[in-house]
Amino acid sequence: MSVSGGGPFGLSDWTIERFGQQAGRLATAIPVQLASAHAKAHATHLAAGLKKRSPYGVTLAEAVRENLADMARELGQSVRDVRGYEYAVINEHALFPYRYADRPRALDRARLPSNASPTRRRLFRAHGPQPLEGLFELDDDLATEEYIELHEAFEELGASTKLVCVFFTADVEGGIHVIHWGEAHLEPDRTFTWPYSEQLPVAPVPLE
């Protein structure tokens, strides 16, 4: 679902409710940080001189996480370390960046890879939104130990911290194609159900 409008300066009510006074700066800064991360990854790709197995994707993922963490610090917000990865936490909402495709693709096509780490899955299970009405969770007596662990909140983030997804597509030549953010529930088949999502503008790549 995508909802727009309602707040000042074109910000949605959803954005303001979650990020408060930081909402406007955050909505502006995230596209800039992704564009900057692409520039770093593109430079690494050129330096490697490889046609296959380019370091672009790995570099981009790390640069996005670092940039969002630095952005949070500049905003006077928190950065939390979860299993060696830093997550920006603004107003008790942790930003989870994820490149879900290397070409323009609809958000409903996003899917976690089959080798996604238990940490990623647990972040969604424990800090993401509840399943939409009509879906159900396992009864306590049917829950396995693995299932229970997936629903235990990370102490590093805090039990009350909620996940806000920053999903985007990008490639080495085209840069960032599209950016979505919102709340996503991870389904058993590794697809996502979005109680709420909206699109952010794409910022130009900074000049070298």
CSV table of C-alpha atoms in Angstrom, one decimal:
chain,number,residue,atom,x,y,z
A,1,MET,CA,0.0,0.0,0.0
A,2,SER,CA,1.2,3.5,-0.8
A,3,VAL,CA,-0.2,6.6,0.9
A,4,SER,CA,1.0,10.1,0.3
A,5,GLY,CA,0.3,13.6,1.6
A,6,GLY,CA,-1.0,14.7,4.9
A,7,GLY,CA,2.0,16.4,6.4
A,8,PRO,CA,3.9,19.7,5.9
A,9,PHE,CA,6.3,20.1,2.9
A,10,GLY,CA,4.8,17.1,1.2
A,11,LEU,CA,5.8,14.6,4.0
A,12,SER,CA,3.3,11.8,4.6
A,13,ASP,CA,1.7,11.3,8.0
A,14,TRP,CA,3.5,8.0,8.2
A,15,THR,CA,6.9,9.7,7.9
A,16,ILE,CA,6.1,12.3,10.5
A,17,GLU,CA,4.6,9.8,13.0
A,18,ARG,CA,7.7,7.7,12.9
A,19,PHE,CA,10.5,10.2,12.6
A,20,GLY,CA,9.1,13.3,14.2
A,21,GLN,CA,11.2,16.4,13.9
A,22,GLN,CA,13.8,14.5,11.9
A,23,ALA,CA,11.2,13.4,9.2
A,24,GLY,CA,12.0,16.1,6.6
A,25,ARG,CA,15.8,15.9,6.9
A,26,LEU,CA,15.7,12.1,6.8
A,27,ALA,CA,13.5,12.0,3.7
A,28,THR,CA,16.0,14.3,2.0
A,29,ALA,CA,19.2,12.7,3.3
A,30,ILE,CA,18.5,9.1,2.5
A,31,PRO,CA,18.5,9.5,-1.4
A,32,VAL,CA,21.7,11.6,-1.1
A,33,GLN,CA,23.4,8.9,1.0
A,34,LEU,CA,22.4,6.2,-1.5
A,35,ALA,CA,23.7,8.2,-4.4
A,36,SER,CA,27.0,8.8,-2.5
A,37,ALA,CA,27.3,5.0,-1.8
A,38,HIS,CA,26.8,4.3,-5.5
A,39,ALA,CA,29.6,6.7,-6.4
A,40,LYS,CA,31.9,4.8,-4.0
A,41,ALA,CA,30.9,1.4,-5.4
A,42,HIS,CA,31.2,2.6,-9.0
A,43,ALA,CA,34.8,3.9,-8.3
A,44,THR,CA,35.7,0.5,-6.7
A,45,HIS,CA,34.3,-1.3,-9.8
A,46,LEU,CA,36.4,0.8,-12.1
A,47,ALA,CA,39.5,0.3,-10.0
A,48,ALA,CA,39.1,-3.5,-10.0
A,49,GLY,CA,39.0,-3.6,-13.7
A,50,LEU,CA,36.9,-6.8,-13.7
A,51,LYS,CA,34.1,-7.7,-16.2
A,52,LYS,CA,32.8,-10.4,-14.0
A,53,ARG,CA,32.5,-10.8,-10.3
A,54,SER,CA,32.6,-7.0,-9.9
A,55,PRO,CA,33.0,-5.8,-6.3
A,56,TYR,CA,30.2,-3.3,-7.0
A,57,GLY,CA,27.4,-5.1,-5.1
A,58,VAL,CA,29.3,-5.8,-2.0
A,59,THR,CA,30.9,-2.4,-1.9
A,60,LEU,CA,27.5,-0.7,-2.4
A,61,ALA,CA,25.8,-2.7,0.4
A,62,GLU,CA,28.6,-1.8,2.9
A,63,ALA,CA,28.7,1.9,1.7
A,64,VAL,CA,25.0,2.3,2.1
A,65,ARG,CA,25.1,1.0,5.7
A,66,GLU,CA,28.0,3.2,6.6
A,67,ASN,CA,26.5,6.3,5.0
A,68,LEU,CA,23.2,5.8,6.8
A,69,ALA,CA,25.0,5.3,10.1
A,70,ASP,CA,27.0,8.5,9.5
A,71,MET,CA,23.8,10.3,8.6
A,72,ALA,CA,22.2,9.2,11.9
A,73,ARG,CA,25.2,10.5,13.9
A,74,GLU,CA,25.0,13.8,12.1
A,75,LEU,CA,21.4,14.1,13.0
A,76,GLY,CA,22.2,13.4,16.7
A,77,GLN,CA,20.5,10.0,16.5
A,78,SER,CA,21.7,6.5,17.5
A,79,VAL,CA,23.7,3.8,15.7
A,80,ARG,CA,23.4,0.3,17.0
A,81,ASP,CA,25.7,-2.7,16.2
A,82,VAL,CA,23.9,-5.9,15.4
A,83,ARG,CA,26.2,-8.9,14.8
A,84,GLY,CA,29.0,-6.6,13.3
A,85,TYR,CA,26.6,-4.5,11.2
A,86,GLU,CA,25.8,-0.9,12.1
A,87,TYR,CA,22.1,0.2,11.8
A,88,ALA,CA,20.9,3.8,11.9
A,89,VAL,CA,18.2,4.2,14.5
A,90,ILE,CA,16.1,7.4,14.3
A,91,ASN,CA,13.3,7.9,16.9
A,92,GLU,CA,13.3,4.2,17.8
A,93,HIS,CA,13.1,3.1,14.1
A,94,ALA,CA,16.0,1.1,12.7
A,95,LEU,CA,16.7,1.7,9.0
A,96,PHE,CA,17.2,-1.6,7.1
A,97,PRO,CA,18.7,-0.9,3.6
A,98,TYR,CA,18.4,-3.6,0.9
A,99,ARG,CA,19.1,-3.7,-2.8
A,100,TYR,CA,16.5,-6.1,-4.0
A,101,ALA,CA,17.4,-6.0,-7.7
A,102,ASP,CA,20.1,-4.9,-10.1
A,103,ARG,CA,17.5,-3.5,-12.6
A,104,PRO,CA,14.3,-1.5,-12.2
A,105,ARG,CA,11.7,-3.8,-10.7
A,106,ALA,CA,8.4,-3.4,-8.9
A,107,LEU,CA,8.6,-3.5,-5.1
A,108,ASP,CA,6.2,-6.5,-4.9
A,109,ARG,CA,8.9,-8.5,-6.7
A,110,ALA,CA,11.4,-8.0,-3.8
A,111,ARG,CA,12.5,-11.2,-2.1
A,112,LEU,CA,15.2,-12.2,0.3
A,113,PRO,CA,17.8,-14.6,-1.2
A,114,SER,CA,17.6,-18.3,-0.2
A,115,ASN,CA,20.9,-17.9,1.7
A,116,ALA,CA,19.7,-14.9,3.7
A,117,SER,CA,21.3,-15.0,7.2
A,118,PRO,CA,19.2,-15.9,10.3
A,119,THR,CA,20.0,-12.4,11.6
A,120,ARG,CA,18.2,-10.7,8.7
A,121,ARG,CA,15.2,-13.0,9.1
A,122,ARG,CA,15.1,-12.4,12.8
A,123,LEU,CA,15.2,-8.6,12.3
A,124,PHE,CA,12.0,-8.8,10.3
A,125,ARG,CA,10.3,-11.4,12.5
A,126,ALA,CA,11.1,-9.6,15.8
A,127,HIS,CA,11.2,-5.9,14.8
A,128,GLY,CA,8.9,-5.8,11.7
A,129,PRO,CA,5.2,-5.2,11.6
A,130,GLN,CA,2.7,-7.9,12.6
A,131,PRO,CA,1.2,-10.1,9.8
A,132,LEU,CA,-1.8,-8.5,8.1
A,133,GLU,CA,-5.3,-9.5,9.1
A,134,GLY,CA,-6.2,-12.9,7.8
A,135,LEU,CA,-2.7,-14.3,8.4
A,136,PHE,CA,-1.8,-16.1,11.6
A,137,GLU,CA,1.2,-17.1,13.7
A,138,LEU,CA,1.9,-20.6,15.1
A,139,ASP,CA,0.4,-21.5,18.4
A,140,ASP,CA,2.9,-21.6,21.3
A,141,ASP,CA,2.7,-25.4,21.6
A,142,LEU,CA,3.5,-25.8,17.9
A,143,ALA,CA,6.4,-23.3,17.8
A,144,THR,CA,9.9,-24.8,17.4
A,145,GLU,CA,13.0,-23.4,19.1
A,146,GLU,CA,14.1,-21.9,15.8
A,147,TYR,CA,10.8,-20.2,15.4
A,148,ILE,CA,10.9,-18.8,18.9
A,149,GLU,CA,14.4,-17.4,18.3
A,150,LEU,CA,13.4,-15.7,15.1
A,151,HIS,CA,10.8,-13.8,17.1
A,152,GLU,CA,13.1,-12.7,19.9
A,153,ALA,CA,14.0,-9.0,19.7
A,154,PHE,CA,17.6,-8.0,19.5
A,155,GLU,CA,18.7,-6.4,22.8
A,156,GLU,CA,21.2,-4.2,20.8
A,157,LEU,CA,18.2,-2.5,19.1
A,158,GLY,CA,15.8,-2.6,22.0
A,159,ALA,CA,12.5,-4.5,22.1
A,160,SER,CA,10.5,-1.4,21.2
A,161,THR,CA,12.6,-0.5,18.1
A,162,LYS,CA,10.7,-1.1,14.8
A,163,LEU,CA,12.2,-1.8,11.4
A,164,VAL,CA,11.8,0.7,8.6
A,165,CYS,CA,12.9,-0.8,5.3
A,166,VAL,CA,14.8,1.2,2.7
A,167,PHE,CA,14.6,-1.0,-0.5
A,168,PHE,CA,16.2,0.1,-3.7
A,169,THR,CA,17.4,-1.1,-7.1
A,170,ALA,CA,20.7,-0.2,-8.6
A,171,ASP,CA,23.4,-1.2,-11.1
A,172,VAL,CA,26.9,-0.2,-11.8
A,173,GLU,CA,26.1,1.8,-14.9
A,174,GLY,CA,22.6,3.1,-14.2
A,175,GLY,CA,23.1,4.0,-10.5
A,176,ILE,CA,20.2,4.1,-8.2
A,177,HIS,CA,17.0,3.4,-10.1
A,178,VAL,CA,14.2,3.6,-7.5
A,179,ILE,CA,14.0,3.9,-3.7
A,180,HIS,CA,11.1,2.7,-1.5
A,181,TRP,CA,10.7,2.9,2.2
A,182,GLY,CA,8.1,1.6,4.5
A,183,GLU,CA,7.1,-1.3,6.7
A,184,ALA,CA,7.5,-4.9,5.4
A,185,HIS,CA,6.4,-8.2,6.8
A,186,LEU,CA,8.7,-11.1,5.8
A,187,GLU,CA,6.6,-14.1,4.5
A,188,PRO,CA,7.7,-17.8,4.8
A,189,ASP,CA,8.5,-17.8,1.1
A,190,ARG,CA,10.9,-14.9,1.6
A,191,THR,CA,8.7,-12.4,-0.2
A,192,PHE,CA,7.3,-9.3,1.6
A,193,THR,CA,3.9,-8.0,2.5
A,194,TRP,CA,3.9,-4.2,2.8
A,195,PRO,CA,1.4,-2.7,5.3
A,196,TYR,CA,2.8,0.7,4.1
A,197,SER,CA,5.3,1.9,1.6
A,198,GLU,CA,6.1,5.0,-0.3
A,199,GLN,CA,8.7,6.1,-2.9
A,200,LEU,CA,11.5,8.5,-2.3
A,201,PRO,CA,13.1,10.6,-5.0
A,202,VAL,CA,16.4,9.5,-6.5
A,203,ALA,CA,19.3,12.0,-5.9
A,204,PRO,CA,21.9,12.8,-8.5
A,205,VAL,CA,25.3,11.1,-8.2
A,206,PRO,CA,27.8,13.5,-6.6
A,207,LEU,CA,30.5,14.8,-8.9
A,208,GLU,CA,34.0,13.4,-8.3
